[in-house]
Amino acid sequence: MDLETGVYQNYAKKESWRTVLILAYQSLGVVYGDLSTSPLYVYKSTFEEDIQHSETNEEIYGVLSFVFWTLTLVPLLKYVFIVLRADDNGEGGTFALYSLLCRHARVNSLPNCQLADEELIEYKKDSIGLAPQSSFGSRLKSSLEKHRVLQRFLLVLALIGTCMVIGDGILTPAISVFSAVSGLELSMSKEHHKYVEVPVACIILIGLFALQHYGTHRVGFLFAPVVLVWLLCISAIGLYNIIHWNPHVYQALSPYYMYKFFRKTQRGGWMSLGGILLCITGSEAMFADLGHFSQLSIKIAFTFLVYPSLILAYMGQAAYLSQHHIIESDYRIGFYVSVPEKLRWPVLVIAILAAVVGSQAIITGTFSIIKQCSSLGCFPRVKIIHTSSKIHGQIYIPEINWLLMVLCLAVTVGFRDTRRMGNASGLAVITVMLVTTCLMSLVIVLCWQKSVFLAIGFVFFFGTIEALYFTASLTKFLEGAWVPIALAFIFLIIMCVWHYGTLKKYEFDVQNKVSINWLLSLGPSLGIVRVRGIGLVHTELVSGIPAIFSHFVTNLPAFHQVLVFLCIKSVPVPHVKPEERFLVGHIGPREYRLYRCIVRYGYRDVHKDDMEFEKDLVCSIAEFIRSESVAPGSVNEDLVKDDDKMTVVGTCSSHTEGVQMREDDADNIEAAGPSELKEIWSPPPVIKLRKRVRFIVPKSPEIDTGAREELQELMEAREAGIAYILGHSYVKAKQGSSLIKKLVINYGYEFLRRNSRLSTYALSVPHASTLEVGMIYHV
C-alpha cells in the first residue's frame, strides 16, 4: 500500500560529505531550474516601459544594485539561513508551515482528529526538549485555539499562498519558454520573428505537458547537468562581459546606486520594481522541495554555485549595456544581446533546455501541492498517478495537467510578450513570499518559542522589502497582474467550497451516527443472517456507527461474518511510519466479530491502489487479535475518548515478528508448519481457483483458544472474499438555510462532488465487490 523508498530520507541526511554533495548536485535540476533562468527576462521586463537606458548609466547601475541586494536578502538571508530551518520533519512549503502551526496550537482543519494522532513519532518529534512558552506565545496559542475566526483566517492565508503557487505553475512555464525562444529575434527581422516566437513556444509547451504522464524518472538524470551547464555558461559569459566591457561595474553593487536610481527615475523607478522582482522567482522552491533533499545540500548548492553564477550573469549584462546605449529596436535590451554572436545558437539551445527543466520542476511542484491540499480536505479528490515506483513524490494528475496546459497556452498566446507575463508572474511570486513571511512569524513565536520582538523584526524587515515589490506589482494590474489574482480567486473559491462542504458533511455524520448500544442490542448475529466473507464499511467517522450501515441493515436481511468499519484519514504530519499506520479495535464483545480500523496517512504519503492494501488490512486485524490475546491489558484506553479502545498496528512489513499472512492457489498448498495455524479448507469454487489464506503465528507467546478461533474465522472470511460498502451521499442545504449556504452546498459543493474522484482506496476496488448505499444529507 505504501511506497517506502525515499519517504524517510530526512533520517539519512546527516551522512557523509559525499552524500551531501551528491544531493546538492541533484538539487540543481529540481530546485534551481526556475531561479537560474531568470536572467533571460529580468532586464528586458525592467526596461520595457517604465524606465529608459540612458548615457549616464544610472538606470542600469541602479537596477543591478537592486538585483544584487534582492538576491542577497531574500533567497540567501531569508530562505537559506532562516526559513529552511522551519521544516516539518524534513518537509517544506506553505503547508509544512501550516502543519507545524496546527500541531503546536492545536488548530486543525481536519475534523476527525484523535488523541492517538498526537502519539505519532513525527507529531511529537519537533516539540521535544523545548523550553516553556513565553507569556505572549501562550496567549497567542490560547487565542488561536479559542477563536474559530482566527483558525479560518490562518487556513485561508495558507490557501492563498497555495493558490498563488498553482498560478505560478501556469505562468512560469509560459514566461521561461517564451523568453528562451525569444533568442530567435536576433537571427531574423522583427517582422518575421513575432510570427515564429509564439508558435515555437506553444509547440514546446504542448510537448512538455504531453510528456508529463511518462514521469521524469527516465530523463530526470539529465536535469542537473542541463542546469549546471546553463549556470556555468551564464557565469562565464558574464565574466567575459565584465572583463571585456566594464571591469568597474562591481561598483554598482553599492546601495548608493539604488538611491541614485530612485532620485532620477522616481515613480517610474518604483513601478519598474515589478520587473526587478523577477530575479527571485523560483526562490520559494528551495523551501517547497526541501523534502527531496537536505537543508545542507540546498544551502551549499545555492551559496557556492547558484548565487555567484546569477550575480556574475547580471553583472555581465549590466557591463555590456553600460557600453551600448544606441538600441536599434525595443527588443534589443535583453539577455541574448549580451551573448557573443558566435555563441548565440548554442546558448539558445541550452537556454531552451534549462527553461524546460525549470518549467518541469514547477509543474511537478504544482501536482505535489494539490495532492497535499486534497489530503487535508481542501481540494476536490483527483486521480493521482505515481510515475515512479522507486522515487518518492513523482506524481501525475491528468485533470490538473491538461488544465495547466490550456491556461499556460492561453497566457502565451494572449500576452505574446515578456512584459505582461512578467507582471503576472511577479505578483504570484511575491504573494507567496508574503504569505511565507506571515506564517514564519507565527512559527518563530509558537514553534520555536522565541521572543515576539524577533518575530516582529522578521516581519518588519522582510515584509517591508516584499511589500515594496508587492505594491509595485499591483500597479500593473491592468497590464497582466490581474491574471494571478483571477486564477487565485477561482482556485480559492473551489478550495473553500470543498472544505466547507466536507466539514458540513462530517458534522452531519457525527450528529446522525448510530449508537453502539443499538448495534450490540441486536446480539452476535446483529439480528440478521451472517454470511461468509469480510464486509468493509467505509466511513469518515473515527467512532460510532455510520448512518449508512443502519440504512443498509434495515433494507437487506444478511451481512458478512466479519464486519470492519474502515476509516482512511489524513493527519497533519508529512509522513506516517508503516509501524504506526493502523489503529485497530473491537466493537463490542469478541464474538460479534466487529472491528474498527483507522488507516492514517500524512499529507505527503503515497497511496498506492493495489491489492497489497487488503493484505495489510487483514494482517493488521490478525496481529491485533494476537497482541490482544497475549497482552490483554496493553491497550491504551486513553487513545480514544468515545466507545472503543484502539491499538496501534503496523503494516505486514513493519511487524516481521508478528502475524504474517500467506496467500496461495488452492491447488498449490504446502503442508502447514508447526508454527502455523490449522488450515481451514474452503469448498472448491466452480469457476476459478480461489486464493488459500494462512496466518503464520509466532510460537511464543501462545495465544488462547478464543483468539485462535477468531483468527480461523478471519482466515475463512478472507478466503471467501471482501465486499466494499461505500456511502453515496447527496448533500443538500436544510430548510431555512441562507441563500449563500444554499448556493454553496446545493450547487457549488454538489457540482465539485459529482465531478471529483471517489475516495483514494476505492479506485481499485472491483465493481463486482462494491455496493453503494445512497443517502441524502441535509446539512
Tab-separated table of C-alpha atoms in Angstrom, residues 21 95 101 105 146 207 239 247 260 287 367 374 391 401 456 474 534 595 597 632 741:
chain	number	residue	atom	x	y	z
A	21	LEU	CA	27.478	16.968	-2.335
A	95	PHE	CA	1.507	23.522	4.015
A	101	LEU	CA	1.200	25.673	13.466
A	105	ALA	CA	-1.538	25.443	18.597
A	146	LYS	CA	-10.458	29.562	21.197
A	207	GLY	CA	5.247	18.778	-25.790
A	239	LEU	CA	32.679	37.219	-16.503
A	247	PRO	CA	35.611	45.941	-15.207
A	260	LYS	CA	20.593	57.487	-7.269
A	287	PHE	CA	11.789	25.565	0.759
A	367	PHE	CA	0.966	18.438	-8.655
A	374	SER	CA	-6.585	17.126	-1.284
A	391	ILE	CA	11.411	7.749	-6.377
A	401	ASN	CA	-2.040	18.707	-16.156
A	456	ILE	CA	8.153	41.448	14.690
A	474	LEU	CA	-0.179	45.793	-8.079
A	534	ILE	CA	-15.438	-9.696	5.078
A	595	TYR	CA	-13.795	-4.282	14.169
A	597	CYS	CA	-9.812	0.035	11.580
A	632	PRO	CA	-4.968	-8.035	27.028
A	741	LYS	CA	-25.355	28.482	2.017
